[in-house]
XYZ file of C-alpha atoms in Angstrom:
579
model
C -29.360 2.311 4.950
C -25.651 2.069 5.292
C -24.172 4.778 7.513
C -27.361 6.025 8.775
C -28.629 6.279 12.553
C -32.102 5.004 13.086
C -33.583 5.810 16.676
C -35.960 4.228 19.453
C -35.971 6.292 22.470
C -37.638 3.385 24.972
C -36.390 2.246 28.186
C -34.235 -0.011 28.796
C -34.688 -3.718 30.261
C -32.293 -5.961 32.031
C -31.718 -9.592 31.207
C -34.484 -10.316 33.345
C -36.921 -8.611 31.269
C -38.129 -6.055 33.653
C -38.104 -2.395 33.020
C -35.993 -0.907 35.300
C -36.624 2.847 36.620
C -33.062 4.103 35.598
C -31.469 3.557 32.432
C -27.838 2.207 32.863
C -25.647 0.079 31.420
C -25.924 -2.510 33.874
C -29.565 -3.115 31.936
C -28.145 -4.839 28.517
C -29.812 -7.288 26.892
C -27.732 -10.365 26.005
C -26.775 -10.377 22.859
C -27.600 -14.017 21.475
C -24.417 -15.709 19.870
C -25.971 -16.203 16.758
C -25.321 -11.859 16.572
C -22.002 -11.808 18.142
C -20.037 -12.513 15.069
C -21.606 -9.129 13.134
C -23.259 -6.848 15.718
C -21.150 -4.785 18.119
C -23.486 -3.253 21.126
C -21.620 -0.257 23.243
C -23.029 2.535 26.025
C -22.109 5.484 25.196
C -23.664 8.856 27.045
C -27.431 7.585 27.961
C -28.232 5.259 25.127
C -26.924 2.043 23.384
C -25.389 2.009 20.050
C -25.804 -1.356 17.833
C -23.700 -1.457 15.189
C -24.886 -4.274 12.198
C -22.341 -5.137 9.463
C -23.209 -4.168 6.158
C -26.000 -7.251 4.512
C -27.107 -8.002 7.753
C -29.562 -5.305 8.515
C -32.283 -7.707 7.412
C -31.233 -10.796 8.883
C -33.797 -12.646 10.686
C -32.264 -13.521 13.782
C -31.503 -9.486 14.154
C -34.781 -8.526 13.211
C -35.981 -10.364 15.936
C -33.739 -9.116 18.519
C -34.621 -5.731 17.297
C -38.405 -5.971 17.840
C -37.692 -7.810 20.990
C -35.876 -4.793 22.555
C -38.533 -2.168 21.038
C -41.306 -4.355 22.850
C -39.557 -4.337 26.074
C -38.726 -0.337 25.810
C -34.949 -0.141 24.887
C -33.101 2.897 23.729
C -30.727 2.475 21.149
C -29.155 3.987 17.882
C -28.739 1.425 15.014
C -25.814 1.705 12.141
C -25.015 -0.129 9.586
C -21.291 -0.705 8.929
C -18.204 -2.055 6.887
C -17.479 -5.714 7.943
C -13.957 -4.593 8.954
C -15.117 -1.547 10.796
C -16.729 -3.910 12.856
C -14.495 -6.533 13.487
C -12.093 -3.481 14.733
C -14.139 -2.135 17.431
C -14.499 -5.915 18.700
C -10.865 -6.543 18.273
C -10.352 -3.098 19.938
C -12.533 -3.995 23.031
C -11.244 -6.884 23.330
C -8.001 -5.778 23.295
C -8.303 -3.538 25.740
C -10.154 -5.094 28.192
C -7.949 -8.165 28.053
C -4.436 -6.791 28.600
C -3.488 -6.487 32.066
C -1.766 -3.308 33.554
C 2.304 -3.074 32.948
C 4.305 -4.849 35.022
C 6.947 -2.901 37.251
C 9.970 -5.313 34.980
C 8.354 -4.171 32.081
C 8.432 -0.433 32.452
C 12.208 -0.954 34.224
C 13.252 -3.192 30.845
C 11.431 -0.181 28.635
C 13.343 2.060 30.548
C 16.782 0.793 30.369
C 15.917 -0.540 26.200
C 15.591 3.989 25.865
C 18.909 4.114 28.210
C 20.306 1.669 25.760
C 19.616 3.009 21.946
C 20.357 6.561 23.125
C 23.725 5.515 23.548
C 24.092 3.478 20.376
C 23.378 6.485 18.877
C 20.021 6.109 17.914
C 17.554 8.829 16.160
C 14.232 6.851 16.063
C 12.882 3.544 17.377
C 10.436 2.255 15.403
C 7.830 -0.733 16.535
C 5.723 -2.973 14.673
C 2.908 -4.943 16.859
C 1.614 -8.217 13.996
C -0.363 -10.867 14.950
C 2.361 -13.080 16.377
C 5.272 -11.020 17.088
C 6.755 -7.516 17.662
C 9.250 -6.552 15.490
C 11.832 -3.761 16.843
C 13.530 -1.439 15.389
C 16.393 1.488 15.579
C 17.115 4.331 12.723
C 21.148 5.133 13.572
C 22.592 7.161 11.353
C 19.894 7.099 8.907
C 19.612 3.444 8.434
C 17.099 1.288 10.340
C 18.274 -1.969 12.173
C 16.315 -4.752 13.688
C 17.273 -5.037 17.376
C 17.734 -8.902 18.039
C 17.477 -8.490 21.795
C 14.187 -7.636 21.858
C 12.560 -10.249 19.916
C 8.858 -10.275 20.906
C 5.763 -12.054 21.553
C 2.811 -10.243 20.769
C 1.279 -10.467 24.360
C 4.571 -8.980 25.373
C 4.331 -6.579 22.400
C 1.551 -5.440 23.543
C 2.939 -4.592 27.279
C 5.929 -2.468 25.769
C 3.730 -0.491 23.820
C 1.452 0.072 26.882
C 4.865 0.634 28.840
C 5.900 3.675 26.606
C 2.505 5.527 26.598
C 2.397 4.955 30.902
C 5.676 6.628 30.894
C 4.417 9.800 28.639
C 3.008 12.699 29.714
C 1.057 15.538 27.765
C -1.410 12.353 26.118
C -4.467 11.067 26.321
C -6.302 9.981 29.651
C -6.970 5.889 28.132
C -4.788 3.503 25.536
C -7.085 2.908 22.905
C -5.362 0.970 20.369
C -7.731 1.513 17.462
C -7.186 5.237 17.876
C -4.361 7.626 16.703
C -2.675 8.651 19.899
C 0.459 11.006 20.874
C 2.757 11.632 24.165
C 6.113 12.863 24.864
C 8.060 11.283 27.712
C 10.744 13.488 29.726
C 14.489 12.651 29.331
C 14.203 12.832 33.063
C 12.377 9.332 33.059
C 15.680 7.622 31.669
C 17.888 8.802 34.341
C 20.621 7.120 32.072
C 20.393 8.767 29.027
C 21.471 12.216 27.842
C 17.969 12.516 26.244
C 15.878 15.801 26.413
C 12.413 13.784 25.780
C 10.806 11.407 23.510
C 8.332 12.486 21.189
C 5.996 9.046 20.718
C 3.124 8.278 18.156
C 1.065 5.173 17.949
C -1.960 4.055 15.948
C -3.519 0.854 14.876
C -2.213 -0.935 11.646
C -2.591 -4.191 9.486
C -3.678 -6.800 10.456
C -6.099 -4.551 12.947
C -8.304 -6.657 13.329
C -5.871 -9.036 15.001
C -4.454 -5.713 17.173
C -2.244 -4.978 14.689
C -0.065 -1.556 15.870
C 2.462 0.699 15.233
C 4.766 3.213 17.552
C 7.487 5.468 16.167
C 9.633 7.544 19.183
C 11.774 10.041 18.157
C 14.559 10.254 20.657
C 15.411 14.359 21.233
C 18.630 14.648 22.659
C 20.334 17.069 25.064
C 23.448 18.200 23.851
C 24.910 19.533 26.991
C 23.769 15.843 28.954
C 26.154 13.326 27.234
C 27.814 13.172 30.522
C 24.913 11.446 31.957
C 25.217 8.306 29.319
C 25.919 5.181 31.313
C 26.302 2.512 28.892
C 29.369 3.094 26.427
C 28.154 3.075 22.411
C 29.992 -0.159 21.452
C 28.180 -2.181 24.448
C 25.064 -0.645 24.022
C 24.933 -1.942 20.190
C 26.162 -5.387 21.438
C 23.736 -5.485 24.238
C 21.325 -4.519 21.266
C 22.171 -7.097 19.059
C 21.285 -4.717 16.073
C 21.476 -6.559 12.971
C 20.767 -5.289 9.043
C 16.984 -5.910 8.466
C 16.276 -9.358 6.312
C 15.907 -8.459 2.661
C 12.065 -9.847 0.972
C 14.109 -12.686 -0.375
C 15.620 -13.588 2.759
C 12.494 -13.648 4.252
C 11.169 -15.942 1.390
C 13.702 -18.572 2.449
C 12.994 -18.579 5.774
C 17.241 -18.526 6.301
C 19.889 -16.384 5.148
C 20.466 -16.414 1.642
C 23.940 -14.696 2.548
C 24.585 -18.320 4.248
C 22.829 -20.629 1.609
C 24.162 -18.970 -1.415
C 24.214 -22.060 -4.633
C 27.805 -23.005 -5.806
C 29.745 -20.220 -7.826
C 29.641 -16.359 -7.789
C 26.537 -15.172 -5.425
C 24.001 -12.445 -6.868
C 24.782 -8.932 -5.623
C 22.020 -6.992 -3.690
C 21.897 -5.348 -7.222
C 21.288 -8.363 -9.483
C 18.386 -9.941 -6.974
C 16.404 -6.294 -6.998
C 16.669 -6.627 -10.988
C 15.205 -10.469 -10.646
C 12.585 -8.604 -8.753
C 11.486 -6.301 -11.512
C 12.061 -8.828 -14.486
C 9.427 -11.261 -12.907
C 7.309 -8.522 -12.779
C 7.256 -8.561 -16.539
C 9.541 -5.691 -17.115
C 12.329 -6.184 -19.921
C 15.644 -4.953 -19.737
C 14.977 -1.249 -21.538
C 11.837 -1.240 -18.650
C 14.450 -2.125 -16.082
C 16.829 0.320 -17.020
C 14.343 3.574 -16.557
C 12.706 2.068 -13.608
C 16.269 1.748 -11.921
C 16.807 5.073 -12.435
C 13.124 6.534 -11.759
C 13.825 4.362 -8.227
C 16.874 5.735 -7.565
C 15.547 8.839 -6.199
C 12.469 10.976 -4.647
C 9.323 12.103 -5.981
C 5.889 10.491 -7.229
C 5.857 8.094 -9.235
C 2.318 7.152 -10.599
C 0.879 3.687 -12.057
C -1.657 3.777 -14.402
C -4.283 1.334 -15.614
C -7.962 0.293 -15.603
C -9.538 -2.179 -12.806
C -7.401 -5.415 -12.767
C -4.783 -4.155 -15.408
C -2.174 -5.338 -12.688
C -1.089 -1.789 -11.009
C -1.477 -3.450 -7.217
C 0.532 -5.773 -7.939
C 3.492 -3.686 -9.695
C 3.558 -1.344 -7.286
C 3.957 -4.213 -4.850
C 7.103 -5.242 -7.251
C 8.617 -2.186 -7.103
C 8.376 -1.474 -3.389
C 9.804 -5.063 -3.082
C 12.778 -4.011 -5.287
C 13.674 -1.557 -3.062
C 13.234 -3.334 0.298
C 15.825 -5.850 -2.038
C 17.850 -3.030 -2.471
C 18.163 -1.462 1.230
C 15.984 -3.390 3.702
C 16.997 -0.201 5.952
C 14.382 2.188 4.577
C 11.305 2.086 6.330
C 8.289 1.678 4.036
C 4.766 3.183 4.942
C 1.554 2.061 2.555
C -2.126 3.299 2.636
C -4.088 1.042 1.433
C -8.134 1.014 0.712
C -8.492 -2.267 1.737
C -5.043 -3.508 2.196
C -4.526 -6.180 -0.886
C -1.158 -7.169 -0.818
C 0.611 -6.985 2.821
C 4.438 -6.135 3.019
C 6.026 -8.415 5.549
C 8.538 -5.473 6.097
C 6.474 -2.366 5.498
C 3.568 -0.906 7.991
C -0.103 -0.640 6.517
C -2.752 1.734 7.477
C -6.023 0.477 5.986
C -8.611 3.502 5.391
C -12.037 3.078 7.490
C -14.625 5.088 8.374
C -12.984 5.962 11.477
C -9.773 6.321 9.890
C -10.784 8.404 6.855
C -7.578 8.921 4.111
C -6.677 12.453 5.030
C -6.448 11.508 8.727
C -3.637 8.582 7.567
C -2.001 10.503 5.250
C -1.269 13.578 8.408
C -0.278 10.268 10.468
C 1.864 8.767 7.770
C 4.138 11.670 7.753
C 4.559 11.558 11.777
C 6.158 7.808 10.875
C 9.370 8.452 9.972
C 8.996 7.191 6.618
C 11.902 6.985 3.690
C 8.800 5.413 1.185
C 5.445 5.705 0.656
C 2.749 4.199 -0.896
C -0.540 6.669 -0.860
C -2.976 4.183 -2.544
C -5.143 5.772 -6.046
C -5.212 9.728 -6.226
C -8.950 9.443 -6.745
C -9.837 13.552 -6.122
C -7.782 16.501 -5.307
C -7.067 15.209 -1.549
C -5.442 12.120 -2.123
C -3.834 13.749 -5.502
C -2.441 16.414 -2.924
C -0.882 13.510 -0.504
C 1.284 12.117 -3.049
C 2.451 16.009 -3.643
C 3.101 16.483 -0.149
C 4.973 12.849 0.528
C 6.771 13.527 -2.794
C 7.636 17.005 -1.756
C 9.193 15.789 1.319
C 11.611 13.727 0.328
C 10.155 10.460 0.388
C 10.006 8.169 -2.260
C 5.711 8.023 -2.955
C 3.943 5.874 -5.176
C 0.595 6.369 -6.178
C -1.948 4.643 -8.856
C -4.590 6.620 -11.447
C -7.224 5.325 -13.577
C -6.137 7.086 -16.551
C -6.151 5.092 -20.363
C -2.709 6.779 -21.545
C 0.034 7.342 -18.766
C 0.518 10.733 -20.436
C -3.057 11.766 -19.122
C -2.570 11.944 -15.865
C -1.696 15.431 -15.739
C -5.274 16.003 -18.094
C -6.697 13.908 -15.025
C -5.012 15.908 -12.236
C -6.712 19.688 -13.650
C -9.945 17.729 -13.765
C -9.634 17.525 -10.031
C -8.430 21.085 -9.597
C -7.832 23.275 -12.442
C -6.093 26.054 -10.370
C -4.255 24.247 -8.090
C -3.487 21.086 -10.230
C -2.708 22.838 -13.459
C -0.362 21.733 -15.387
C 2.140 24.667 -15.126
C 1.957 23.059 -11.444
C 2.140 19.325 -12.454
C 4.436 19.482 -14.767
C 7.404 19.429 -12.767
C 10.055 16.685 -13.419
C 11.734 16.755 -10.280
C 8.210 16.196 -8.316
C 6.752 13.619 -10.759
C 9.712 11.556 -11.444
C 8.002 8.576 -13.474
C 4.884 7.320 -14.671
C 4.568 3.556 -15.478
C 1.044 2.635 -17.911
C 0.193 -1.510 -17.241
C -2.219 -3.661 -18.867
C -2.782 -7.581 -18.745
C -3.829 -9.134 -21.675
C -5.105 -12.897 -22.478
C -2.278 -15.526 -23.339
C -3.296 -17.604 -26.523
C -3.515 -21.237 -25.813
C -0.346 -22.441 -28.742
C -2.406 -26.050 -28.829
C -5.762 -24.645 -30.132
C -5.116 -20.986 -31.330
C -6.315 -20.732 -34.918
C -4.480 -18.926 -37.376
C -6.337 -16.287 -39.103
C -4.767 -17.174 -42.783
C -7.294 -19.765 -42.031
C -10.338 -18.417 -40.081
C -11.738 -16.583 -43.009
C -11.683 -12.622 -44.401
C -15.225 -12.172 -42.027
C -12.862 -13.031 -38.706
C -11.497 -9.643 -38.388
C -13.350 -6.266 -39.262
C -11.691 -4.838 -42.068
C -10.071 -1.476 -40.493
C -8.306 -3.714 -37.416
C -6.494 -5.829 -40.341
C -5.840 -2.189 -42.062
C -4.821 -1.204 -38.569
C -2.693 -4.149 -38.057
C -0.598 -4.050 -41.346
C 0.646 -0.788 -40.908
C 2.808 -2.342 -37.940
C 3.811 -5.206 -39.704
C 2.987 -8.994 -42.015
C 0.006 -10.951 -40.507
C 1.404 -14.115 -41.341
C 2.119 -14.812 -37.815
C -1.685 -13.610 -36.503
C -3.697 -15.954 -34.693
C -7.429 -15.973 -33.016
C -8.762 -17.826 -29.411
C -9.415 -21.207 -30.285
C -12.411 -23.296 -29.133
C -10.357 -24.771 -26.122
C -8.459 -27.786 -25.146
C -6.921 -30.370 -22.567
C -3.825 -28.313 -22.422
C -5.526 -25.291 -21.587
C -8.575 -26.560 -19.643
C -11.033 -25.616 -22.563
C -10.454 -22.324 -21.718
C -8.399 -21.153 -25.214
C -6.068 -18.976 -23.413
C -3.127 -20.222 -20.873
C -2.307 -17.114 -18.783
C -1.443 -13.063 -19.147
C 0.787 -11.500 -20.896
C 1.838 -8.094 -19.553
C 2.147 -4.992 -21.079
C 3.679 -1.761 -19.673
C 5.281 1.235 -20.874
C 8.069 3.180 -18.028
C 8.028 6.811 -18.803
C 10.516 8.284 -16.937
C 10.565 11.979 -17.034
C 12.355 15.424 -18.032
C 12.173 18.980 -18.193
C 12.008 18.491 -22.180
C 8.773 16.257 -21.701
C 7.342 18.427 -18.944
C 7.979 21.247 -20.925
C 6.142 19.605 -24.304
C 3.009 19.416 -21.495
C 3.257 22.632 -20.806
C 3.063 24.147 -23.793
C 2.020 21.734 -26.611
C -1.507 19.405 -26.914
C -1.364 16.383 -24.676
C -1.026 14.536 -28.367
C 1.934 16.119 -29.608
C 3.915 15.944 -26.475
C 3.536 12.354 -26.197
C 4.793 11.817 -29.752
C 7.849 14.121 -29.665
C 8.524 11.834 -26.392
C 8.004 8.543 -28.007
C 10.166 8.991 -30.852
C 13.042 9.728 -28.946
C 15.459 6.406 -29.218
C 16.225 6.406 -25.371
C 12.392 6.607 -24.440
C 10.590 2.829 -24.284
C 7.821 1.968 -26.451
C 3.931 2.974 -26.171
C 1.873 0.166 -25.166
C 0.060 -0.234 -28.107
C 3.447 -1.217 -29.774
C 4.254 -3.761 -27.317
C 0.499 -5.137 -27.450
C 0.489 -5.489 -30.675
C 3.424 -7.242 -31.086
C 2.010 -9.924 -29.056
C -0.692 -10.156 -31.763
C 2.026 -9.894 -34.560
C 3.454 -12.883 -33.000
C 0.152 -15.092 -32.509
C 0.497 -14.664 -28.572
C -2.725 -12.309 -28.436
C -5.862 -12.606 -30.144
C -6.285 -9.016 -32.346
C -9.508 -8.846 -31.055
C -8.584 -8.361 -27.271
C -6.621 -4.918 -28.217
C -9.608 -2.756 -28.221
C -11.057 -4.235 -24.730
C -7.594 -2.884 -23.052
C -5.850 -0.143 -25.732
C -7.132 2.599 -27.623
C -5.799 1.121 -31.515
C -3.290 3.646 -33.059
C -1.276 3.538 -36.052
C 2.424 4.011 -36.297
C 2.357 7.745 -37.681
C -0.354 8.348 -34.554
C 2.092 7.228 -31.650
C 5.182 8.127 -33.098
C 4.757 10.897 -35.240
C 4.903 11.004 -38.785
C 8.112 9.091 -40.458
C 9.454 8.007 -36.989
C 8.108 4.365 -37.706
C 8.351 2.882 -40.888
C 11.242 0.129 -42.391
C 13.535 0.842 -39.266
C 10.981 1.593 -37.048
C 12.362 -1.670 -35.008
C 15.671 -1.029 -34.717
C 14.616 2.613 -33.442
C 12.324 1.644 -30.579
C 13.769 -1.643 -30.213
C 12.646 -5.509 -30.738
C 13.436 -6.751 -27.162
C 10.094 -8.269 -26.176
């Protein structure tokens, strides 16, 4: 039932109940309260639409209302929707019918804020409507700064946005704010600038629901107009009050941890964005390739089953870079959004904002980063390509089991297109980090499996287990206890291998089986270790229960991940013991 379009062609009655003898929208049936919360009624052409959210279709109380209107002769096309497609097109209505026109000071304040930033120099403006506030900002010189002066409600938010679409032209006839919408303003309109015109584009973003918004405005200057500048570049930044965008832990503290810095030697900007990715569960080798896979452009791709924790490292490392230069403006796509970025703009994918329409819109941002969401099929596999290719920094997710088989996963989407003589490019896929989450033993209750009996473990897991080390150390879930709720297990441990790539393994996928690339990469001392290594050294060390590794991991031996002779007596010192 979901998506379709169910007709009754009837006439329509008024609230009075009487058929009238010309449909019009002036004949709507009140919608009872009890429906207001999920059913959204709109005119459109000669008919009524009703729009249900999804698990509602068979309500009662909408049943009801239904029959009540086909009795009485009322035309109408019924569709069931996503929950937050509906709450938009309320929140949309009632956005739009509740905002008054622009004031005159308004559109003279907009006005003189353009006259302003042109003369500080600025390239883009950059505006962020939220649920409370609007947050405002310039790119100068390539770096974005929050402009203190205009600190906004987001009733008044919402006027400024309205204020820069009145003053385009070339755009369309009615502000919508749950639709995608572009203008271009004339230099002429900001009599004090040396600007040629403003090229503006605005769309809804998270929270929608709560009219949410974005507008970017790319300021096109005329080169032979500087003479018509009125405001002089040092007062126009001080008027301005542009200040260096809060970093995420800044913003945790609610103050400025440059003014509240502890006693002794304060963390650089450096040594907080590391904190970032060691609570994230990285250790210092990790760190170490994701600084440098970070430090750059392309894709970078996170692999894992459902709930192996790739959300919420992605989230980790876009927060290490907001730590690192709040200045970069960070774009996500996001089907739903899961984690919101208080410093990064959303787009949530709906049916009326399908992926491919955000991802065209995304570019038209001015973004430095950007987070795509899962490459799922060729089109979303193709965004992070075309982000990547661009010069942002793009991060994407796959449901792959090894990291390695992504590029397998990519030709299954598109062999021609997606190949691997395509794929296979270093400097376009710069990293590729494989995550898993795996059961913490509770250390009050575990049992040790010297003790649990030679019928605990199937015999080829033990086999398996020896050839990485002694299983003196091994220990299965207990039955539960106070200290860990009855539950046996206190927690996840994470697991995660950071491949960061070459031409030497891009080449290996080029021309060898996916197999014996991965093991020429993996036995190279400055590569990490597979995840099967680091997982099982949880179980080597009683932290995991042996039995877990097959629900997450695919069980290899040594000679299987590492290639024959790589791991044996100083296999450890070779990879490294630093878990």
């Amino acid at each position: 039932m979901k998506g379709l379009l169910s007709r009754s062609r009837l006439p329509v009655l008024d609230e009075a109940n009487v058929a009238p003898s010309a449909l019009g929208p002036a004949f709507v049936p009140t919608l009872p309260p009890t429906l207001k919360s999920y059913v959204h009624l709109e005119h459109v052409g000669d008919q009524w639409e009703i729009r249900v959210a999804a698990g509602h279709e068979f309500d009662a109380g909408f049943l009801t209302w239904l029959g009540d209107l086909d009795h009485h002769g009322v035309t109408y096309l019924k569709e069931c929707v996503d929950l937050d497609n509906l709450v938009n097109r309320q929140s949309g209505e009632r956005m739009s019918s509740a905002d008054p026109d622009v004031s005159p000071p308004m559109r003279e304040a907009v006005i003189r804020f353009f006259e302003l930033t042109d003369a500080a120099g600025a390239s883009d403006v950059h505006w962020h409507l939220g649920r409370d506030t609007l947050q405002t900002l310039v790119r100068i010189d390539g770096d974005r700064y929050v402009v203190g002066a205009w600190s906004k409600t987001a009733a008044d938010g919402q006027q400024v946005l309205r204020a820069v679409m009145e003053l385009a032209h070339n755009k369309p006839t009615e502000y919508k704010t749950q639709e995608f919408q572009n203008g271009t303003i004339d230099g002429r309109k900001i009599p004090g600038s040396a600007l040629e015109n403003i090229r503006v584009n605005r769309g809804p973003a998270d929270p929608a629901a709560f009219g949410g918004q974005y507008m970017v405005c790319r300021l096109q200057p005329d080169v032979h107009a500087s003479a018509r500048r009125r405001v002089d570049p040092a007062m126009a930044a001080r008027l301005l009050d542009l200040r260096v965008p809060p970093r995420p832990s800044e913003r945790l503290r609610g103050v400025s941890q440059r003014n509240n810095e502890p006693a002794g030697a304060p963390k650089s900007r450096f040594e907080v964005a590391r904190d970032v990715l060691a609570a994230a569960g990285l250790d210092e080798r990790q760190i170490d390739l994701a600084v440098r896979i970070l430090a750059g452009k392309g894709l970078v791709i996170t692999t894992g089953p459902t709930g192996s924790g790739k959300s919420t490292l992605q989230h980790a490392l876009m927060t290490y870079k907001a730590e690192l230069d709040p200045t970069k403006a960070q774009i996500s796509i996001e089907d739903p959004p899961e984690k919101p970025l208080a410093w990064a703009v959303t787009l949530a994918v709906t049916p009326d904002h399908p992926f491919d329409l955000l991802q065209k819109e995304t570019l038209r941002m001015d973004p430095n980063i950007v987070q795509i969401g899962e490459a799922r099929d060729f089109v979303t596999t193709m965004a992070g390509f075309t982000a990547a290719r661009s010069g942002r920094l793009t991060f994407e997710t796959m449901h792959v089991d090894d990291p390695l088989e992504v590029f397998d996963r990519m030709r299954d989407f598109d062999f021609e297109r997606l190949s691997p003589r395509v794929t296979c490019n270093h400097r376009l896929i710069t990293g590729i980090i494989g995550r898993r989450l795996f059961p913490r033993l509770c250390q009050e209750c575990r049992v040790p499996l010297a003790t649990a009996g030679d019928d605990a473990l199937p015999g080829y897991l033990r086999e398996d287990l020896r050839a990485w080390g002694t299983l003196a150390q091994v220990h299965l879930k207990g039955p539960g206890c106070d200290a860990c709720h009855r539950k046996g297990i206190t927690g996840r441990v994470t697991v995660t291998e950071v491949i960061r790539t070459d031409a030497a393994l891009m080449r290996d996928l080029r021309e060898l089986s996916l197999a014996d690339a991965a093991q020429r990469h993996r036995a190279r001392k400055d590569t990490d270790r597979a995840m099967i290594h680091r997982a099982i050294d949880y179980v080597l060390a009683g932290k995991v229960d042996p039995l877990e590794l097959g629900e997450h991991l695919t069980i290899e031996r040594p000679d299987d991940v590492y290639g024959p002779g790589v791991y044996g007596a100083d296999g450890m010192a070779l990879k490294g013991d630093d878990q």
